[in-house]
Structures are given as structure tokens and as C-alpha cells.
Coordinates of C-alpha atoms in Angstrom, one line a residue:
X9 CA -29.5 -2.3 33.8
X10 CA -33.2 -2.5 33.9
X11 CA -33.8 -4.4 30.6
X12 CA -31.9 -7.6 30.0
X13 CA -31.5 -9.3 26.6
X14 CA -30.8 -13.0 26.8
X15 CA -29.3 -15.4 24.2
X16 CA -31.9 -17.7 22.6
X17 CA -30.1 -20.9 23.5
X18 CA -28.8 -21.3 27.0
X19 CA -27.8 -24.0 29.6
X20 CA -28.2 -23.6 33.3
X21 CA -25.6 -24.9 35.8
X22 CA -26.8 -25.3 39.4
X23 CA -23.8 -25.1 41.7
X24 CA -23.5 -27.6 44.6
X25 CA -20.0 -26.4 45.6
X26 CA -17.7 -28.3 43.3
X27 CA -14.2 -26.8 42.7
X28 CA -14.9 -27.6 39.0
X29 CA -18.2 -25.8 38.5
X30 CA -16.8 -22.9 36.6
X31 CA -15.1 -25.4 34.2
X32 CA -18.5 -26.8 33.2
X33 CA -19.7 -23.3 32.1
X34 CA -16.4 -22.6 30.3
X35 CA -16.5 -25.9 28.4
X36 CA -20.1 -25.3 27.2
X37 CA -19.3 -21.7 26.2
X38 CA -16.2 -23.0 24.3
X39 CA -18.7 -24.9 22.2
X40 CA -20.5 -21.6 21.5
X41 CA -23.6 -22.1 23.7
X42 CA -24.4 -19.6 26.4
X43 CA -24.3 -20.9 29.9
X44 CA -24.9 -19.4 33.4
X45 CA -24.1 -20.7 36.9
X46 CA -26.5 -20.2 39.7
X47 CA -26.8 -21.6 43.3
X48 CA -28.4 -24.9 43.7
X49 CA -31.3 -23.3 45.6
X50 CA -32.4 -21.1 42.7
X51 CA -36.1 -20.7 42.9
X52 CA -38.2 -22.8 40.5
X53 CA -40.0 -19.7 39.1
X54 CA -36.6 -18.1 38.4
X55 CA -35.5 -21.3 36.6
X56 CA -38.6 -21.2 34.5
X57 CA -38.0 -17.5 33.7
X58 CA -34.4 -18.3 32.7
X59 CA -36.0 -20.9 30.3
X60 CA -33.0 -23.2 29.9
X61 CA -32.7 -25.8 27.2
X62 CA -30.9 -28.0 29.6
X63 CA -29.9 -28.1 33.3
X64 CA -26.6 -29.4 34.8
X65 CA -26.2 -30.3 38.5
X66 CA -22.6 -29.8 39.4
X67 CA -20.6 -31.9 41.8
X68 CA -20.0 -31.0 45.4
X69 CA -18.5 -32.1 48.7
X70 CA -21.7 -33.1 50.5
X71 CA -23.3 -36.5 50.8
X72 CA -27.0 -36.7 50.0
X73 CA -27.8 -38.5 53.2
X74 CA -26.3 -35.9 55.4
X75 CA -28.4 -33.5 57.4
X76 CA -29.0 -30.3 55.5
X77 CA -27.4 -31.7 52.4
X78 CA -28.1 -29.2 49.4
X79 CA -31.1 -30.3 47.4
X80 CA -33.2 -28.9 44.5
X81 CA -36.9 -28.3 44.4
X82 CA -38.5 -31.5 43.2
X83 CA -40.6 -29.5 40.7
X84 CA -37.4 -29.2 38.6
X85 CA -38.0 -32.7 37.4
X86 CA -41.4 -31.7 36.1
X87 CA -40.2 -28.9 33.9
X88 CA -39.7 -31.2 30.9
X89 CA -36.1 -30.0 30.6
X90 CA -33.1 -32.4 30.1
X91 CA -30.9 -32.7 33.2
X92 CA -27.3 -33.9 33.5
X93 CA -26.1 -34.7 37.1
X94 CA -22.3 -34.8 37.7
X95 CA -20.9 -36.7 40.7
X96 CA -22.9 -35.3 43.6
X97 CA -25.5 -34.0 41.1
X98 CA -26.0 -37.6 39.9
X99 CA -26.3 -38.9 43.4
X100 CA -28.8 -36.2 44.3
X101 CA -30.9 -37.0 41.2
X102 CA -30.9 -40.7 42.1
X103 CA -31.8 -40.0 45.8
X104 CA -34.6 -37.6 45.0
X105 CA -36.2 -39.8 42.4
X106 CA -36.2 -42.9 44.6
X107 CA -32.9 -44.6 44.1
X108 CA -30.4 -45.7 46.7
X109 CA -27.1 -43.9 47.5
X110 CA -24.6 -45.5 50.0
X111 CA -21.1 -44.7 51.3
X112 CA -18.6 -46.6 49.0
X113 CA -16.4 -49.2 50.5
X114 CA -13.5 -47.6 48.7
X115 CA -13.3 -44.0 47.8
X116 CA -12.4 -43.3 44.2
X117 CA -10.2 -40.2 43.5
X118 CA -8.2 -39.8 40.4
X119 CA -8.1 -41.6 37.0
X120 CA -10.4 -44.6 36.4
X121 CA -11.5 -46.7 33.4
X122 CA -15.2 -47.2 32.7
X123 CA -17.0 -49.5 30.3
X124 CA -20.1 -48.2 28.5
X125 CA -22.9 -50.8 28.7
X126 CA -25.7 -49.1 26.8
X127 CA -25.1 -47.1 23.6
X128 CA -27.1 -43.8 23.9
X129 CA -26.9 -40.1 23.0
X130 CA -24.8 -39.1 26.0
X131 CA -22.0 -41.5 24.9
X132 CA -22.4 -41.0 21.2
X133 CA -19.1 -41.1 19.3
X134 CA -17.2 -42.6 22.2
X135 CA -15.5 -46.0 22.1
X136 CA -17.4 -48.2 24.7
X137 CA -14.4 -50.0 26.3
X138 CA -11.7 -48.6 28.7
X139 CA -12.9 -45.1 28.7
X140 CA -10.6 -43.0 30.8
X141 CA -12.3 -40.6 33.2
X142 CA -11.6 -38.6 36.4
X143 CA -13.4 -39.7 39.5
X144 CA -13.7 -37.8 42.8
X145 CA -16.3 -39.3 45.1
X146 CA -16.8 -41.2 48.4
X147 CA -20.4 -42.3 47.8
X148 CA -21.8 -44.5 45.2
X149 CA -25.2 -45.4 43.7
X150 CA -26.5 -48.8 44.8
X151 CA -29.8 -48.8 42.9
X152 CA -31.1 -46.5 40.2
X153 CA -34.5 -44.9 40.4
X154 CA -37.5 -46.4 38.5
X155 CA -37.3 -45.6 34.8
X156 CA -33.5 -45.3 34.8
X157 CA -31.0 -47.6 33.1
X158 CA -27.4 -48.3 34.1
X159 CA -25.3 -46.9 31.2
X160 CA -21.7 -47.5 32.3
X161 CA -19.7 -49.1 35.1
X162 CA -16.1 -49.2 36.5
X163 CA -14.5 -51.8 38.7
X164 CA -15.3 -49.7 41.8
X165 CA -18.5 -48.1 40.6
X166 CA -21.1 -50.7 39.3
X167 CA -23.2 -47.6 38.3
X168 CA -20.7 -45.1 36.8
X169 CA -23.5 -43.6 34.6
X170 CA -27.3 -43.8 34.5
X171 CA -30.0 -42.4 32.4
X172 CA -33.8 -42.1 32.0
X173 CA -33.8 -42.0 28.2
X174 CA -37.5 -41.0 27.9
X175 CA -37.2 -38.0 30.2
X176 CA -33.7 -37.2 29.1
X177 CA -32.2 -37.3 32.7
X178 CA -28.6 -38.4 32.8
X179 CA -26.0 -38.9 35.6
X180 CA -22.3 -39.5 35.5
X181 CA -20.2 -40.4 38.5
X182 CA -17.1 -38.8 37.0
X183 CA -16.2 -35.3 36.0
X184 CA -16.5 -34.7 32.2
X185 CA -15.5 -31.0 32.6
X186 CA -11.9 -31.6 33.6
X187 CA -9.0 -32.2 31.2
X188 CA -8.3 -35.6 32.8
X189 CA -11.5 -37.0 31.2
X190 CA -10.4 -36.9 27.5
X191 CA -13.9 -37.7 26.2
X192 CA -15.5 -35.1 28.5
X193 CA -15.9 -32.5 25.9
X194 CA -17.7 -35.0 23.7
X195 CA -20.0 -36.0 26.6
X196 CA -20.9 -32.3 27.3
X197 CA -21.4 -31.6 23.6
X198 CA -23.6 -34.6 23.3
X199 CA -25.8 -33.4 26.2
X200 CA -25.9 -29.8 24.9
X201 CA -26.5 -30.5 21.2
X202 CA -28.0 -34.0 20.8
X203 CA -30.1 -34.1 24.0
X204 CA -30.9 -30.4 24.6
X205 CA -31.0 -29.5 20.9
X206 CA -29.1 -26.2 21.4
X207 CA -27.4 -24.4 18.6
X208 CA -23.9 -23.0 18.7
X209 CA -24.9 -19.4 18.4
X210 CA -22.9 -17.9 21.3
X211 CA -20.0 -15.9 19.8
X212 CA -18.3 -12.7 20.7
X213 CA -19.8 -11.0 17.7
X214 CA -23.3 -12.0 18.7
X215 CA -22.6 -11.0 22.3
X216 CA -21.3 -7.6 21.2
X217 CA -24.5 -7.0 19.1
X218 CA -26.7 -8.1 22.0
X219 CA -25.0 -5.7 24.5
X220 CA -25.0 -2.8 22.1
X221 CA -28.8 -3.2 21.7
X222 CA -29.2 -3.5 25.4
X223 CA -27.1 -0.5 26.3
X224 CA -28.9 1.7 23.7
X225 CA -32.3 0.6 25.0
X226 CA -31.4 1.4 28.6
X227 CA -29.2 4.4 28.4
X228 CA -31.3 6.3 25.8
X229 CA -30.2 10.0 25.8
X230 CA -28.3 9.8 29.1
X231 CA -24.5 9.8 29.5
X232 CA -22.1 7.2 30.9
X233 CA -18.8 7.7 32.6
X234 CA -16.1 5.1 32.7
X235 CA -12.8 4.8 34.6
X236 CA -10.2 3.9 31.9
X237 CA -7.0 2.4 33.1
X238 CA -5.6 1.0 29.9
X239 CA -6.0 -2.6 31.1
X240 CA -7.9 -5.2 29.2
X241 CA -11.3 -5.0 31.0
X242 CA -11.7 -1.2 31.1
X243 CA -10.5 -0.9 27.5
X244 CA -13.0 -3.5 26.3
X245 CA -15.8 -1.8 28.3
X246 CA -14.9 1.6 26.8
X247 CA -14.8 0.5 23.2
X248 CA -17.9 -1.6 23.4
X249 CA -19.9 1.3 25.0
X250 CA -18.5 3.7 22.5
X251 CA -19.9 1.6 19.7
X252 CA -23.2 1.6 21.4
X253 CA -23.6 5.2 22.4
X254 CA -20.8 7.2 20.8
X255 CA -20.2 10.6 22.4
X256 CA -22.5 9.9 25.3
X257 CA -19.6 7.9 26.8
X258 CA -17.1 9.9 28.8
X259 CA -13.9 8.1 29.8
X260 CA -11.8 9.5 32.6
X261 CA -8.1 8.5 32.7
X262 CA -6.2 9.5 35.8
X263 CA -2.5 9.4 35.6
X264 CA -1.4 8.8 39.1
X265 CA 2.3 8.9 38.3
X266 CA 2.6 5.2 39.1
X267 CA 2.2 3.9 35.6
X268 CA 4.7 2.0 33.5
X269 CA 7.0 3.7 31.0
X270 CA 5.1 5.4 28.2
X271 CA 1.7 4.1 29.4
X272 CA -0.1 7.4 29.7
X273 CA 0.9 8.5 26.2
X274 CA -0.1 5.1 24.8
X275 CA -3.6 5.2 26.4
X276 CA -4.3 8.7 25.2
X277 CA -3.2 7.9 21.6
X278 CA -5.1 4.7 21.3
X279 CA -8.4 5.9 22.7
X280 CA -8.4 9.4 21.4
X281 CA -6.9 8.9 18.0
X282 CA -7.8 5.3 17.1
X283 CA -11.3 5.2 18.6
X284 CA -12.2 8.9 18.8
X285 CA -13.5 8.4 22.4
X286 CA -14.3 11.3 24.7
X287 CA -11.3 11.1 27.0
X288 CA -10.7 13.3 30.0
X289 CA -7.0 13.0 30.9
X290 CA -6.0 14.1 34.4
X291 CA -2.3 14.3 35.2
X292 CA -2.3 14.0 39.0
X293 CA 1.2 12.6 39.3
X294 CA 2.5 15.3 41.6
X295 CA -0.5 15.1 43.9
X296 CA -0.2 11.3 44.3
X297 CA 3.5 11.4 45.0
X298 CA 3.1 14.2 47.6
X299 CA 0.5 12.1 49.4
X300 CA 2.8 9.1 49.4
X301 CA 5.8 10.9 50.8
X302 CA 7.3 9.0 53.8
X303 CA 4.7 6.1 53.5
X304 CA 6.2 2.6 53.6
X305 CA 3.3 0.4 54.8
X306 CA 1.8 -1.3 51.8
X307 CA -1.8 -1.2 53.0
X308 CA -1.5 2.6 53.7
X309 CA -0.2 3.1 50.2
X310 CA -3.2 1.3 48.7
X311 CA -5.7 3.2 50.8
X312 CA -4.0 6.6 50.0
X313 CA -4.0 5.8 46.3
X314 CA -7.5 4.4 46.2
X315 CA -9.1 7.3 48.2
X316 CA -7.3 10.0 46.2
X317 CA -8.4 8.3 42.9
X318 CA -12.0 8.4 44.1
X319 CA -11.6 12.1 45.1
X320 CA -10.2 13.1 41.7
X321 CA -12.6 10.8 39.7
X322 CA -15.6 12.2 41.5
X323 CA -14.5 15.8 40.9
X324 CA -14.1 15.2 37.1
X325 CA -17.3 13.1 36.8
X326 CA -19.3 16.0 38.3
X327 CA -18.2 18.2 35.4
X328 CA -20.0 15.9 32.9
X329 CA -23.6 17.0 32.3
X330 CA -26.2 14.3 32.1
X331 CA -24.0 11.6 33.6
X332 CA -26.5 9.0 34.9
X333 CA -24.5 5.7 34.6
X334 CA -21.1 4.4 35.7
X335 CA -19.6 1.6 33.6
X336 CA -17.5 -1.0 35.3
X337 CA -15.5 -4.0 34.2
X338 CA -17.0 -6.7 36.5
X339 CA -16.4 -10.2 35.1
X340 CA -18.4 -13.4 35.4
X341 CA -16.1 -15.1 38.0
X342 CA -16.8 -12.1 40.3
X343 CA -20.5 -12.5 39.8
X344 CA -20.3 -16.2 40.5
X345 CA -18.3 -15.6 43.7
X346 CA -20.9 -13.1 44.9
X347 CA -23.7 -15.7 44.7
X348 CA -21.6 -18.8 45.4
X349 CA -22.8 -22.1 46.8
X350 CA -21.4 -21.0 50.2
X351 CA -23.5 -17.8 50.1
X352 CA -22.7 -14.3 49.0
X353 CA -19.2 -13.2 49.5
X354 CA -18.4 -9.6 50.6
X355 CA -19.3 -7.9 47.4
X356 CA -18.9 -8.2 43.7
X357 CA -15.5 -6.8 42.8
X358 CA -15.6 -3.3 41.6
X359 CA -13.1 -1.4 39.6
X360 CA -10.0 -1.1 41.8
X361 CA -10.5 2.6 42.4
X362 CA -14.2 3.4 42.0
X363 CA -15.7 1.4 44.8
X364 CA -18.6 3.3 46.5
X365 CA -18.9 5.9 43.7
X366 CA -22.3 4.7 42.4
X367 CA -24.0 5.3 45.7
X368 CA -22.1 8.6 46.5
X369 CA -22.9 10.1 43.1
X370 CA -26.4 8.5 42.6
X371 CA -25.3 6.7 39.5
X372 CA -26.7 3.5 38.0
X373 CA -24.2 0.7 37.2
X374 CA -23.5 -0.6 33.7
X375 CA -21.5 -3.8 33.7
X376 CA -21.4 -5.0 30.1
X377 CA -18.8 -7.8 30.7
X378 CA -20.5 -9.4 33.8
X379 CA -21.4 -12.5 31.7
X380 CA -17.8 -13.1 30.4
X381 CA -14.8 -15.0 31.6
X382 CA -11.4 -13.4 31.1
X383 CA -10.5 -15.3 27.9
X384 CA -13.9 -14.2 26.4
X385 CA -13.1 -10.6 27.3
X386 CA -9.9 -10.9 25.3
X387 CA -11.7 -12.5 22.4
X388 CA -14.3 -9.7 22.5
X389 CA -11.5 -7.1 22.5
X390 CA -10.1 -8.6 19.3
X391 CA -13.6 -8.6 17.8
X392 CA -13.8 -4.9 18.6
X393 CA -10.4 -4.1 17.0
X394 CA -8.5 -3.3 20.2
X395 CA -4.7 -3.5 19.6
X396 CA -3.0 -6.8 20.7
X397 CA -0.7 -5.0 23.1
X398 CA -3.8 -4.2 25.2
X399 CA -5.5 -7.5 24.7
X400 CA -2.5 -9.5 25.7
X401 CA -1.5 -7.1 28.5
X402 CA -0.5 -8.8 31.8
X403 CA -2.5 -7.9 34.9
X404 CA -1.3 -4.6 36.4
X405 CA -2.3 -3.7 40.0
X406 CA -4.5 -0.6 40.6
X407 CA -2.0 1.0 42.8
X408 CA 0.5 0.6 40.0
X409 CA 4.3 0.6 40.6
X410 CA 3.7 1.9 44.2
X411 CA 3.3 -1.7 45.4
X412 CA 6.3 -2.9 43.4
X413 CA 8.5 -0.5 45.2
X414 CA 9.1 -1.9 48.6
X415 CA 9.4 1.0 51.0
X416 CA 8.9 4.7 50.2
X417 CA 7.8 5.8 46.7
X418 CA 9.9 8.6 45.3
X419 CA 10.4 10.0 41.8
X420 CA 13.9 8.6 41.7
X421 CA 12.9 5.1 42.7
X422 CA 9.9 5.2 40.3
X423 CA 12.3 6.1 37.5
X424 CA 14.6 3.2 38.3
X425 CA 11.8 0.7 38.4
X426 CA 10.2 2.0 35.2
X427 CA 13.3 1.5 33.2
X428 CA 14.0 -1.9 34.7
X429 CA 10.4 -3.0 34.2
X430 CA 10.5 -1.9 30.5
X431 CA 13.6 -4.0 29.9
X432 CA 11.9 -7.1 31.4
X433 CA 8.9 -6.7 29.2
X434 CA 10.9 -6.0 26.1
X435 CA 13.0 -9.1 26.6
X436 CA 9.9 -11.2 27.4
X437 CA 8.2 -10.1 24.2
X438 CA 11.3 -10.5 22.0
X439 CA 11.8 -14.0 23.2
X440 CA 8.2 -15.0 22.8
X441 CA 7.8 -15.7 26.5
X442 CA 5.4 -12.8 27.2
X443 CA 2.4 -14.7 25.9
X444 CA 3.4 -17.9 27.6
X445 CA 3.1 -16.5 31.2
X446 CA 0.5 -14.9 33.4
X447 CA 2.6 -12.0 34.6
X448 CA 6.1 -10.6 34.4
X449 CA 7.4 -7.6 36.2
X450 CA 10.2 -6.1 38.4
X451 CA 10.2 -5.2 42.1
X452 CA 12.6 -2.6 43.5
X453 CA 13.9 -3.8 46.9
X454 CA 14.7 -1.6 49.9
X455 CA 18.3 -3.0 50.1
X456 CA 21.6 -2.1 48.6
X457 CA 24.4 -4.5 47.7
X458 CA 28.1 -4.2 46.9
X459 CA 29.1 -4.6 43.3
X460 CA 32.0 -3.9 40.9
X461 CA 31.5 -1.9 37.7
X462 CA 34.6 -1.3 35.7
X463 CA 37.4 -0.7 38.3
X464 CA 35.1 0.8 40.9
X465 CA 33.2 -0.7 43.8
X466 CA 29.5 0.2 43.8
X467 CA 26.9 0.1 46.5
X468 CA 23.5 0.3 44.7
X469 CA 20.0 -1.1 44.6
X470 CA 18.5 -4.5 43.8
X471 CA 15.8 -5.5 41.3
X472 CA 13.8 -8.7 41.8
X473 CA 12.3 -10.2 38.7
X474 CA 9.0 -11.9 39.1
X475 CA 7.5 -14.1 36.4
X476 CA 4.6 -16.5 37.1
X477 CA 2.4 -19.0 35.3
X478 CA -1.3 -19.2 36.3
X479 CA -4.8 -19.7 35.0
X480 CA -6.8 -17.5 37.3
X481 CA -4.3 -16.0 39.8
X482 CA -5.8 -18.0 42.6
X483 CA -2.7 -20.1 42.5
X484 CA 0.5 -19.5 40.6
X485 CA 3.9 -21.1 40.0
X486 CA 7.2 -19.3 39.1
X487 CA 8.1 -19.6 35.4
X488 CA 11.1 -21.7 34.5
X489 CA 12.6 -19.2 32.1
X490 CA 15.6 -20.1 29.9
X491 CA 18.9 -19.2 31.5
X492 CA 19.9 -17.2 28.5
X493 CA 16.7 -15.0 28.7
X494 CA 17.4 -14.4 32.4
X495 CA 20.9 -13.5 31.6
X496 CA 19.9 -10.9 29.0
X497 CA 17.4 -9.4 31.4
X498 CA 20.0 -9.1 34.1
X499 CA 22.7 -7.8 31.9
X500 CA 20.6 -5.1 30.3
X501 CA 19.1 -3.9 33.7
X502 CA 22.6 -3.7 35.3
X503 CA 24.2 -2.0 32.2
X504 CA 21.3 0.3 31.3
X505 CA 19.6 1.3 34.5
X506 CA 21.6 3.7 36.6
X507 CA 21.4 2.8 40.3
X508 CA 21.1 -1.0 39.9
X509 CA 24.0 -3.4 40.4
X510 CA 22.2 -6.7 41.2
X511 CA 19.2 -8.6 39.8
X512 CA 17.6 -11.6 41.5
X513 CA 14.9 -14.0 40.3
X514 CA 11.9 -14.8 42.5
X515 CA 11.3 -18.6 42.6
X516 CA 8.5 -18.7 45.1
X517 CA 5.0 -20.0 44.3
X518 CA 1.5 -18.9 45.4
X519 CA 0.8 -20.2 48.0
X520 CA 2.6 -19.6 50.2
X521 CA 3.8 -16.4 48.6
X522 CA 1.6 -13.9 46.7
X523 CA 2.1 -12.9 43.1
X524 CA 2.7 -9.2 44.0
X525 CA 5.2 -8.5 46.8
X526 CA 2.9 -6.0 48.6

């Protein structure tokens, strides 16, 4: 969008490659202060234009004395803005301002105890002795720059924290953003509120109001199209834009015949009846299934489904007069990845089925969620009145049940998987486990096994149940469900779903496995 409205109070995090960088932003946002992550080499004029109330240097894997070590423009220290350096960020600040950084005799990874030597704002409300923190460094500071004071030490780090109290520059050798530093939230809050003087004004209500103003200002009398899938992200985008521009929003919902049981009817009811949104419903089930006949390779399935979706979506979008914008559910982790410390990745993730459409149709992009993490999207959805069954919905792949059917996708096999999947979800919800896990679903396997039902031998198909716990889907572990819950799921599937005589439970983690089977 051409015009960007920014929150009044904001913190800038400069990323030096730490695996914990996103956690810094999340912790600050959890305290209701807006925060953005940018690469360490963000230009000084861009930093000034961002107008942060405080700047945080993240940690990172480099050493400041290495050739081509990542550094910031020295002018950043002349902006008059408080700075907090974390781990590598502290070492960089020390190095650039005239202190000495050396390789430590002993690397320090894991829990450590520090002692606070100088009471100051950054350590306000923290007991000074035996403060438990999480260390992760191989270098240490030997001498602080002129104007700095040693604020804390540990047995292995004589300078575990430092500060220039006049210029409000602080450095900590440990990671306050991780859960293993119990006082870390207090340290970050002290920096944000006591030192930077920010106010806790970042809420989902204020965000919604800001985006609504921004969308109205940019869209004006034009129209917006949105691919609605019924998932959390596209649902929140649709309702938020509807509140901003009403009937100028046109949602297109394509039923590809690969949805869960009752899903198409539920989406139509919620968005047409509850929210009165312009909804174009296209039942293309037969077309998708015809294209998938005889296809067993998972990658070919994905490409066929994605290309056909674009074909149908483009055809329907062209029927909408005045359509100038395409709305997408890009989230902040995708934006961060695209401008990461290591350089831009392939692309910012687009909707699973509309990649390439903006260019082909000469549409401008609207990405109203691009500043939000997933948990913030869910919070915004609740603020907008979206039903909990959508807000809490587990991730569902764009190609739908097609990649949970190993082998050829047929109407018969889809019917079997739909019924089994519905039972899994019903039992997960009834037991209270649905909200405790990241994802739960069934997979129809391309094998048959011998069984006995009543007095007859059977030779029927197998369902694998997959339930995983995760934070961001980058890694995942299988859920240790109670045996009685697994027994109920298995008994119901075998008794109620014709064609199934065996249920197995997937106990593989990611890595080495993936969450989905295809």
C-alpha cells in the first residue's frame, strides 16, 4: 500500500542472525509496544525515518574481530536513541565505541548465575544476587568503552552487563528474550518503559483501527478481491477488510472437493450470514478430481491443484468490475524471512494458491496482517468477532486432503478420509486436547491389511493418525496422547468408517520426518 500509518511508540530490533531474534520482538509486543525487526545494515536515514524510541541489537553467531563481521553505521550512536545490545550486540557496541573484545578462555552456553554490581534502570525490580540467565557466547568483553560502567558479572564473564547511563546505552552478555532467563521480561520491560519511555498502546483493537484507516485511505473507491479458504489468516483478512470497505470487498471461495467434512457449507454460512460479506462460491470439485485422476506423485498433485486454482480464481476475479487490489494473508515471520540477516530468501510467502496473480492481473497487493505474528492474528480475529472454531483451527494444507491421501485421489478414498478425519477432530475437541496441540489429522495409506469383523475376515484400508506439538512448525514432536483417547479414536474409526479395519499412530518427529506425509 502506498500510504503507511505507524504506531506512535515503536522499538527497532536490528538482526545480526540470532536464532532468538523473533523472540525479542514477540516479548516486546506482548508488553503492548510495537516492534519491528530489520537487518543490521538498515540505512541510517531509514532508521531515522522509522523514528524508534529505542533500538535493540540482537545476538548473532559472528565475532566482532572476524573479517566482514556485521556492523552498524557509527552514526547510530549519535541519534540520541537508547540502545540495548544483546550478546553479539553488546560486543559490537563495545568494539565500535572503543572497548576490547576477546575470545573467552571458556565458552559459556546454557544456564549461568550473574551478580548485579550497580543498581540501575535496566535491572530495576530484580534481586541483585544469583540472577539466573541464559548464556550463549564464545567471546567476552575485556574492557568497556569510555563512559561505560560494569553493571553485572558472572564467574566466567567479569563483564556480564555494561551501561553508559548518560547516553542510555546498555549491553547484556546473556539472552533476556528466552524463557531460560526468568527475569528477562523484566529487563526488556525496563528498557522499553523506564529507559525508552514507551507507552503500552499496541493492542489488537488499536491495530485494527489503524489498518482500517489505512485501507480506506489507500483503496478509496476501488475494489478488493480476496481468496478465502476458511483458515485463520484469510478469514481475519476478509473480516478486517470488510469492516474497512464493506461491499467493495469481494471474497472468492473455491471448493476444490478436497476440503474436510462440512467445511464448504460452514464457510458459506459464516461469511455470508454472519458477516454479510460479498462471497463468490465456486464448486469446482468435479474439475479438480478429474485433473487428479491417476496422479500419485505428491509434487504433481500440488502443482495440478495450485495451477487449477489460479485458473479458476483468475476467471472469477475478472468478472468483478473495478477490482484493483488483491488481499493476501502474509504474516510477519514471512516478511522477516524475506529480509533476513542472511539476505532475502526466495520470496515472501504468498497465499498457497494465488502466487503470481498480482502481476498477471495487474493488481496491487494489500497485506493487512504483514506486521503480525500468528498468535496476534488469532487475537485480532477474536477482536473482530470471528467464531472460535475458525480462530483455533489447526493449519490445513492448501492442497487439502489430496496430500493426506497417499496415492491416487478418488471420490471413494476422499469419503473414507473425510469421515475418519472428522472423528479424530471430534474426539480431540471432546477430550480438550484439540487446543493443546499444533495439528491433528488422519492420513489414508495405500495399503490394505487383514482384519476380523464379527465372524468374517476383512481386507481393508489403514488410517494413520498424526498429532503433533509445535510452536512455529519449523520443528515438531509427536503428541503423547492418553491411551484412552487413542483407543476411542481407533474404535470409532474402525466401527463407523466403512472400508477401514486398522488405525496406526504416527510417532515420528520433525526432523527427520515432516508434519504432513506428502
